[in-house]
Coordinates of C-alpha atoms in Angstrom, one line a residue:
X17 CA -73.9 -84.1 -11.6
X18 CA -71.3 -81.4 -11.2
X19 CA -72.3 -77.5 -10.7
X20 CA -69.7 -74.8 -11.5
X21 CA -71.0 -72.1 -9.3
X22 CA -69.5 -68.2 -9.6
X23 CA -70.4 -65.7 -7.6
X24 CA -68.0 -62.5 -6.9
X25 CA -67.9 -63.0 -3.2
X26 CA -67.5 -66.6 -0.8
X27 CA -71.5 -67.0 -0.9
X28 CA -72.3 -70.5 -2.5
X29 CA -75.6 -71.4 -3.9
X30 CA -77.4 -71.9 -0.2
X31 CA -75.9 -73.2 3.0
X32 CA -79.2 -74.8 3.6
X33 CA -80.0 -76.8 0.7
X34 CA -76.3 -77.1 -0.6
X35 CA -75.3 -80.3 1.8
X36 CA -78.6 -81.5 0.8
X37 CA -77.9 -81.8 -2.7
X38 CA -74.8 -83.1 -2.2
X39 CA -75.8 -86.0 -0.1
X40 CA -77.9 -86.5 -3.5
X41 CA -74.6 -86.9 -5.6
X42 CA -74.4 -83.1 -6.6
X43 CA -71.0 -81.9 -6.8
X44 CA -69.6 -78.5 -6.4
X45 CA -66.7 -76.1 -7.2
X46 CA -67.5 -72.4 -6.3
X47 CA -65.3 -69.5 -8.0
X48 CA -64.8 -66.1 -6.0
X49 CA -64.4 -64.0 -8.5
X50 CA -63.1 -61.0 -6.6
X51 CA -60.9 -63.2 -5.3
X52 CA -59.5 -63.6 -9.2
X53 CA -59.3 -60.3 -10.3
X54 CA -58.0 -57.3 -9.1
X55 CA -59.3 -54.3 -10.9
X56 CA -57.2 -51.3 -10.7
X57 CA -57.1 -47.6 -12.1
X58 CA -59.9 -45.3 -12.5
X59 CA -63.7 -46.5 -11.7
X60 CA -64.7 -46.6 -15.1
X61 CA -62.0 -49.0 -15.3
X62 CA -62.2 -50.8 -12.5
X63 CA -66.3 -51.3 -13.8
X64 CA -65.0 -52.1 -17.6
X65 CA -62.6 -55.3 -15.9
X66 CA -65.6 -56.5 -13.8
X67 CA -67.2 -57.1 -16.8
X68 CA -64.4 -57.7 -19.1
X69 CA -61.3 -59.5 -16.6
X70 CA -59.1 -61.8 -18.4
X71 CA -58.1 -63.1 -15.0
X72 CA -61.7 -64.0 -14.5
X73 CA -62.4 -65.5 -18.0
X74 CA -58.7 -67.6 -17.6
X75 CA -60.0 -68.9 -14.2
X76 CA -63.3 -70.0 -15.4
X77 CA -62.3 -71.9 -18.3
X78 CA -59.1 -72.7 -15.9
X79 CA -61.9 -74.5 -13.9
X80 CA -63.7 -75.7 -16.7
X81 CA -61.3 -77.9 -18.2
X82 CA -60.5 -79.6 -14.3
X83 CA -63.9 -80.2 -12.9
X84 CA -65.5 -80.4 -15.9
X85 CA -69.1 -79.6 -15.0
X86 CA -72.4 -80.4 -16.2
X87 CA -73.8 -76.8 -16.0
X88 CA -72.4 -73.1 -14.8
X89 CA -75.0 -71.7 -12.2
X90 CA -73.9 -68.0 -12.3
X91 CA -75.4 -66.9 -8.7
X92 CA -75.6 -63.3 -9.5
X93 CA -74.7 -60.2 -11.2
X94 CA -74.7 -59.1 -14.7
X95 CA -71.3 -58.9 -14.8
X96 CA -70.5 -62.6 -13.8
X97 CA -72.9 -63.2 -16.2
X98 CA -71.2 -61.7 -19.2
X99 CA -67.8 -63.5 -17.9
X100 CA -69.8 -66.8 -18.2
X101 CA -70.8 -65.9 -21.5
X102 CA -67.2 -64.9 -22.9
X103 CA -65.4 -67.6 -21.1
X104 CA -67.7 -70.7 -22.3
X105 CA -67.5 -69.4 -25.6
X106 CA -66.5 -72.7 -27.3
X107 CA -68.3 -74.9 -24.6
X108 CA -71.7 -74.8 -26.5
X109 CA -72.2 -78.1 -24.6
X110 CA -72.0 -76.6 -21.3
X111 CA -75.5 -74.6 -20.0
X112 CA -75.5 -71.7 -17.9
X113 CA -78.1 -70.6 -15.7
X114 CA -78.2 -67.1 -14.1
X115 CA -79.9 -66.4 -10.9
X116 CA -81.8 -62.9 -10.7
X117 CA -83.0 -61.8 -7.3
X118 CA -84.9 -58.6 -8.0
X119 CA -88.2 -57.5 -9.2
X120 CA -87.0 -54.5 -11.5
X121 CA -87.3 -54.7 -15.5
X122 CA -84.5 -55.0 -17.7
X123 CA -83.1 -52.2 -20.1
X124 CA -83.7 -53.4 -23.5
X125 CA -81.2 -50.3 -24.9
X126 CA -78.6 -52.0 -22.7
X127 CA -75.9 -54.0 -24.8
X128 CA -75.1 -55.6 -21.3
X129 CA -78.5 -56.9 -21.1
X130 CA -78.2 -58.3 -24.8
X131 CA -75.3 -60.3 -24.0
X132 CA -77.1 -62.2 -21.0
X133 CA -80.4 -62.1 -20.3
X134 CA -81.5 -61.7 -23.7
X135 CA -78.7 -63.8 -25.1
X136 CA -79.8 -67.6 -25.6
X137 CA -76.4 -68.7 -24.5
X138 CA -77.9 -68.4 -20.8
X139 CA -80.1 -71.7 -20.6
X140 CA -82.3 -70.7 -18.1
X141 CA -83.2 -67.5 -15.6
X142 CA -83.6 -68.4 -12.2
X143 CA -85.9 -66.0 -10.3
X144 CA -87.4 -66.3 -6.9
X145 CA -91.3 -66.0 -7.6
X146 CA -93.9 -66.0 -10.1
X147 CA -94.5 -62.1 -9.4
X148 CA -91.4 -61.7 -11.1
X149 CA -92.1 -63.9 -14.1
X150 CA -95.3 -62.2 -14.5
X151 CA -93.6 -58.4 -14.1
X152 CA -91.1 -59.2 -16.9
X153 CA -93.5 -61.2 -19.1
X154 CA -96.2 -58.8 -18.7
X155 CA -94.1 -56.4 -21.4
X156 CA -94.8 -57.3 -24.3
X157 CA -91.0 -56.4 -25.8
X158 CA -89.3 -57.1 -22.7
X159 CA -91.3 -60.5 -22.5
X160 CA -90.1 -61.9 -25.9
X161 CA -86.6 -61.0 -25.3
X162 CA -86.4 -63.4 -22.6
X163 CA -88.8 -65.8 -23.9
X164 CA -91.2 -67.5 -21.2
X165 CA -89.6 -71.1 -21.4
X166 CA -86.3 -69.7 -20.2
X167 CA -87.8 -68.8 -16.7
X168 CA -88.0 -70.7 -14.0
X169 CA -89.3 -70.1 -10.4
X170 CA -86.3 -71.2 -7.6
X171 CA -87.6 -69.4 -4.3
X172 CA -85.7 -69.3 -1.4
X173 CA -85.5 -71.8 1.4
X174 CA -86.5 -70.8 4.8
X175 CA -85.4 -73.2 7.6
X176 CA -88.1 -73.6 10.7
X177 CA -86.8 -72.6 13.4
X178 CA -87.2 -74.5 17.3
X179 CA -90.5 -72.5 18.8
X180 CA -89.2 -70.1 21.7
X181 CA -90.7 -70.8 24.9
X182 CA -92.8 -68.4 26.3
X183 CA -90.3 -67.3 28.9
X184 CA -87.5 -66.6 26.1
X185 CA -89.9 -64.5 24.2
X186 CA -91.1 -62.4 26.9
X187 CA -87.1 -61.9 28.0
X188 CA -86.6 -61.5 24.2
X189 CA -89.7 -58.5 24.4
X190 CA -88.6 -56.7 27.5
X191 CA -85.0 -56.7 25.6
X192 CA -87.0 -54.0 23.1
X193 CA -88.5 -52.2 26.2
X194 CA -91.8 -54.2 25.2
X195 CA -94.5 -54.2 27.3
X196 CA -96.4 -57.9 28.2
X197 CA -99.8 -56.3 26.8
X198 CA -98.3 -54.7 23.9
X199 CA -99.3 -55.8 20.3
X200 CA -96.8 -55.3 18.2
X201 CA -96.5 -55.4 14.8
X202 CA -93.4 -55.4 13.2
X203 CA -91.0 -55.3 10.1
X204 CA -87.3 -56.0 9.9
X205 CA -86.1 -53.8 6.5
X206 CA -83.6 -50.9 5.1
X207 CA -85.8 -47.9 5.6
X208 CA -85.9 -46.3 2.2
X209 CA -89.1 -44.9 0.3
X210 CA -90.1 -48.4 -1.4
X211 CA -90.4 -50.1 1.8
X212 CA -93.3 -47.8 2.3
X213 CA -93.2 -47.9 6.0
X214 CA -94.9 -44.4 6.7
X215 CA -97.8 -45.7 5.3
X216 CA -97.6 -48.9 8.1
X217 CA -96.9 -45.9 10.9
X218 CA -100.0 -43.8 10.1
X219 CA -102.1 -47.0 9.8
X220 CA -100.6 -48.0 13.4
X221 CA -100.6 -44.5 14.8
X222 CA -104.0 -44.1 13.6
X223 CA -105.7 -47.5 15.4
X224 CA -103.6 -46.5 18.8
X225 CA -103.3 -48.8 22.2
X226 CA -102.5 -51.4 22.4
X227 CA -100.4 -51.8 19.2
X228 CA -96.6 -50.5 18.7
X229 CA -95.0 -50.5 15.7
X230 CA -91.4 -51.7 15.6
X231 CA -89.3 -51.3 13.3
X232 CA -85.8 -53.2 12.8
X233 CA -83.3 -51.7 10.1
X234 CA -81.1 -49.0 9.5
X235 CA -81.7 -46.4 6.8
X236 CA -80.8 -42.2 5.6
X237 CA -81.3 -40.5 9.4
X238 CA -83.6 -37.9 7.4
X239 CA -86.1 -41.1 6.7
X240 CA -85.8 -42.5 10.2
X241 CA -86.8 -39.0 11.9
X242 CA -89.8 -38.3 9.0
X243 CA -91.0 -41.7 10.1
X244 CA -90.5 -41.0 13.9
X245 CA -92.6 -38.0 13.8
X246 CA -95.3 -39.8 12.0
X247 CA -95.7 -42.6 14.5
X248 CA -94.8 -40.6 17.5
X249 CA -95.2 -42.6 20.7
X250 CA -96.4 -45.6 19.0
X251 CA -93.4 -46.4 16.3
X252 CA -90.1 -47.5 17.5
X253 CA -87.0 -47.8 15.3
X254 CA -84.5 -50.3 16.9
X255 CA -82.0 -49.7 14.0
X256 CA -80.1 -52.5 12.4
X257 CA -79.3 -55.9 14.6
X258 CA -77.4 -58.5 12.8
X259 CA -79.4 -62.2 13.1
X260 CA -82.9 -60.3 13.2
X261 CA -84.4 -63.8 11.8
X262 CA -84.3 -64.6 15.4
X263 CA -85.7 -62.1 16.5
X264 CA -88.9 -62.4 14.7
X265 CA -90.3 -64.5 17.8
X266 CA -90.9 -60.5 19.7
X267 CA -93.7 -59.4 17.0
X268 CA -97.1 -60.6 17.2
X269 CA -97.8 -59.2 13.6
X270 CA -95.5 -58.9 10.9
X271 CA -96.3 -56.3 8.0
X272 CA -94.6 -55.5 4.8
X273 CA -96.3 -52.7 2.9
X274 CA -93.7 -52.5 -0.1
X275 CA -95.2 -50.1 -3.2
X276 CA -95.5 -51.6 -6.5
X277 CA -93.9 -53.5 -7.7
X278 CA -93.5 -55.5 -4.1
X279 CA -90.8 -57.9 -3.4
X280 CA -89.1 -60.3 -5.6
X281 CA -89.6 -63.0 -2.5
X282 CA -89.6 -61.6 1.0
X283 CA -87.2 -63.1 2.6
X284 CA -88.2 -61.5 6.0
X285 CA -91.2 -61.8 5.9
X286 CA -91.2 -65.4 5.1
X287 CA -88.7 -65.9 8.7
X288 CA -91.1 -64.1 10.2
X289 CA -94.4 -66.8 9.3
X290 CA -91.4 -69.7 10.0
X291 CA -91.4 -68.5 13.5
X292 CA -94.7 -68.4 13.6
X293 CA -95.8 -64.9 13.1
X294 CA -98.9 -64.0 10.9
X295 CA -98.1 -61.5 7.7
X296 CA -99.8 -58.7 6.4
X297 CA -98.8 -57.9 2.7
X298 CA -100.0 -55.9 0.3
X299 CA -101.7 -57.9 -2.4
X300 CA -98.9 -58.3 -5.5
X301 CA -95.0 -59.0 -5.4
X302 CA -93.5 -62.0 -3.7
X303 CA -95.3 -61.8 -0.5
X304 CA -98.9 -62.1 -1.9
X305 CA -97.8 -65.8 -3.0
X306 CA -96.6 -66.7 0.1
X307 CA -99.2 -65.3 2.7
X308 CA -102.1 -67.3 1.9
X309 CA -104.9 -64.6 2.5
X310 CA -107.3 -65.4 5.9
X311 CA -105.1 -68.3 6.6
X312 CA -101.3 -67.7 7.4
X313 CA -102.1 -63.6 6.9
X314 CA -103.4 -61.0 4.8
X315 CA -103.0 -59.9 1.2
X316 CA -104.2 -56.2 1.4
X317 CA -105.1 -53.8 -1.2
X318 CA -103.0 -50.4 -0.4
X319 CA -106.3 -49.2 1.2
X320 CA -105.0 -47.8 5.2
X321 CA -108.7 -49.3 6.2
X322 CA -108.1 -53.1 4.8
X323 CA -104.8 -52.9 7.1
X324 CA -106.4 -51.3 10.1
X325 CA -109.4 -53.9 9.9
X326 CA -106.6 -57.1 9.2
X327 CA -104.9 -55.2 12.5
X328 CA -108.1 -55.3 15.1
X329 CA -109.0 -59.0 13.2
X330 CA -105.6 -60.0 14.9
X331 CA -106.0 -58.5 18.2
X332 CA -107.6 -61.8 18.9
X333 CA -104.9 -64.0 20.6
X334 CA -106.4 -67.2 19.4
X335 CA -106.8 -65.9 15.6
X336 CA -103.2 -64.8 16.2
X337 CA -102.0 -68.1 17.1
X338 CA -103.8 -70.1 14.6
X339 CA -102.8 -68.1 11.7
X340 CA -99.0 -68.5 13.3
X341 CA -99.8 -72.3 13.5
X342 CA -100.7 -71.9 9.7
X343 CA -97.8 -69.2 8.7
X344 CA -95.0 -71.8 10.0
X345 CA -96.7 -75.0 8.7
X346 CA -97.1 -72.9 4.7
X347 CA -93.7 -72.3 5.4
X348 CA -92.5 -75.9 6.1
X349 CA -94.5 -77.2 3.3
X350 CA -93.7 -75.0 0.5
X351 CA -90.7 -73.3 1.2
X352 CA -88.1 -75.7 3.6
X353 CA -84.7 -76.4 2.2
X354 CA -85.6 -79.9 1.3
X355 CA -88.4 -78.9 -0.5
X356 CA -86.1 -75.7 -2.6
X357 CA -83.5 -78.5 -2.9
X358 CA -85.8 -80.5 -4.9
X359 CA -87.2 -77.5 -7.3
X360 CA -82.8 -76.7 -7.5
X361 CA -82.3 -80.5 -8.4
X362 CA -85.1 -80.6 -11.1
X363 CA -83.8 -77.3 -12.7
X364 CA -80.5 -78.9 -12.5
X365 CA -81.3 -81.9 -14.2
X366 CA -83.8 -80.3 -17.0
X367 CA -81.4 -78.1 -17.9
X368 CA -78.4 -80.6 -18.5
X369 CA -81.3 -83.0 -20.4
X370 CA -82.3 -80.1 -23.0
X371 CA -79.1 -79.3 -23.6
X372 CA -77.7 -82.7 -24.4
X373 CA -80.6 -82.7 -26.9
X374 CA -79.6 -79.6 -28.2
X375 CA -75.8 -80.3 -28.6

């Protein structure tokens, strides 16, 4: 099988579960677009040839016509997505899918959206969890645009890291001016308003020693200091550090309060059960499919006393550690790139099967 993949930067599909597929007799060509075009002039215009770049359209059918692929994956963006559309025009026989990352709705007044997501030239819509399905399909209009059977659920794979030793972590901790007997309960995020991380600081502030509340991300200064004051001496905000899946390993709880209507996945919080780290999440979005509740974590309603009773529950070192034990296992099990390499290949191949059907 052969994969057209575009994308407007270098990122492929996934550097994890891309070899694998390969070693399975996948083959793939990848597209840059803004290595293509060059949009010039006023922003308007520059934001008319994203979506409308004859370079980009000429390079896609370009590439077409010489690796002649089974299917287009178009890894992002509506306006890649509309380039797909215009430059496979005649190629009826070639299926595109398009990968959507986050949880928002779609504009139905949008004529963008019309041409894509709505548009029945795009095969299949590629989303990272079921929360999303059910967000979009839970609107009436919104869910008959896209039509149910075009969904399908590819989360992301989450390599398992090698457990750090306890002499690493605790190095690891006193690199964060962590105390041995602290708990801390962390979250690795942009600080912005959805993230909902005052909430999470009260709740922490509130319960007191021994728990600290660490927080690793960057975000508006204004935020940062509002959230400062509201934890006082028990929040601190490390800022952002580049590889922070590593440094999951330095919480002992990791939280992710995100309002309505949650993640699309949770990425972070995901690395953060691969290392072996029990999750507190609020009960809807992403998260609540990965945490199962009592097991690897908690799914919480938005209560501040479910999360300060989930908190104390995990003071317990030995609850801790099992529900880690659990967290990393759920991980391996569901959500390893072996396993997202398998859901990728059977998408693959139902895709290219309908559509010779079809043509």
């Amino acid at each position: 099988m052969r994969v057209l993949t575009l994308n407007r930067g270098r990122s492929r599909l996934n550097l994890s579960i891309e070899p694998i597929l390969e070693q399975r007799g996948v083959e793939f060509h990848h597209i840059a677009l803004d290595e293509v075009q060059r949009p010039s002039g006023s922003k308007i215009s520059q934001k008319l040839q994203s979506y409308f770049s004859r370079q980009a359209i000429r390079s896609i059918r370009a590439a077409v016509d010489e690796f002649r692929p089974d299917l287009v994956h178009v890894m992002a963006g509506r306006s890649t997505a509309l380039l797909a559309v215009q430059a496979l025009r005649s190629r009826p026989d070639i299926p595109i899918v398009l990968y959507h990352g986050a949880i928002g709705g779609l504009n139905v007044a949008s004529p963008i959206e019309w041409a894509t997501y709505f548009n029945s030239r795009i095969a299949k819509i590629a989303v990272p969890s079921h929360a999303l399905v059910n967000n979009w399909l839970g609107r009436p209009l919104l869910g008959k645009l896209i039509g149910a059977d075009r969904l399908s659920v590819l989360p992301h794979p989450v390599e398992v890291p090698e457990r750090l030793d306890d002499e690493a972590r605790a190095k690891l901790r006193a690199a964060f001016g962590l105390k041995p007997d602290d708990i801390v309960i962390g979250s690795v995020c942009s600080i912005r308003p959805v993230k909902n991380l005052e909430f999470l600081a009260r709740v922490v502030r509130d319960i007191g020693s021994p728990y600290k509340l660490l927080i690793i991300g960057g975000g508006d200064a204004g935020e940062i200091e509002a959230l400062e004051e509201i934890g006082g001496d028990s929040i601190d905000v490390a800022g952002f550090r580049p590889g922070a899946a590593k440094l999951m390993p330095i919480f002992d709880i990791y939280a992710t309060p995100t309002r309505p209507a949650g993640e699309s996945f949770g990425l972070a919080p995901a690395e953060a059960m691969a290392a072996g780290v029990p999750v507190l999440t609020m009960n809807y979005g992403g998260t609540a499919e990965i945490v199962e509740h009592g097991v690897s974590g908690f799914s919480l309603t938005a209560d501040p006393a479910d999360w300060a009773a989930s908190i104390v529950q995990l003071q317990d070192p030995d609850v801790r550690r099992r529900m880690g034990e659990a967290a990393r296992e759920r991980i391996q099990q569901r959500f390893s790139p072996e396993i997202i390499a398998d859901v990728c290949e059977e998408l693959y191949r139902l895709v290219s099967a309908r559509n010779a059907v079809h043509t």
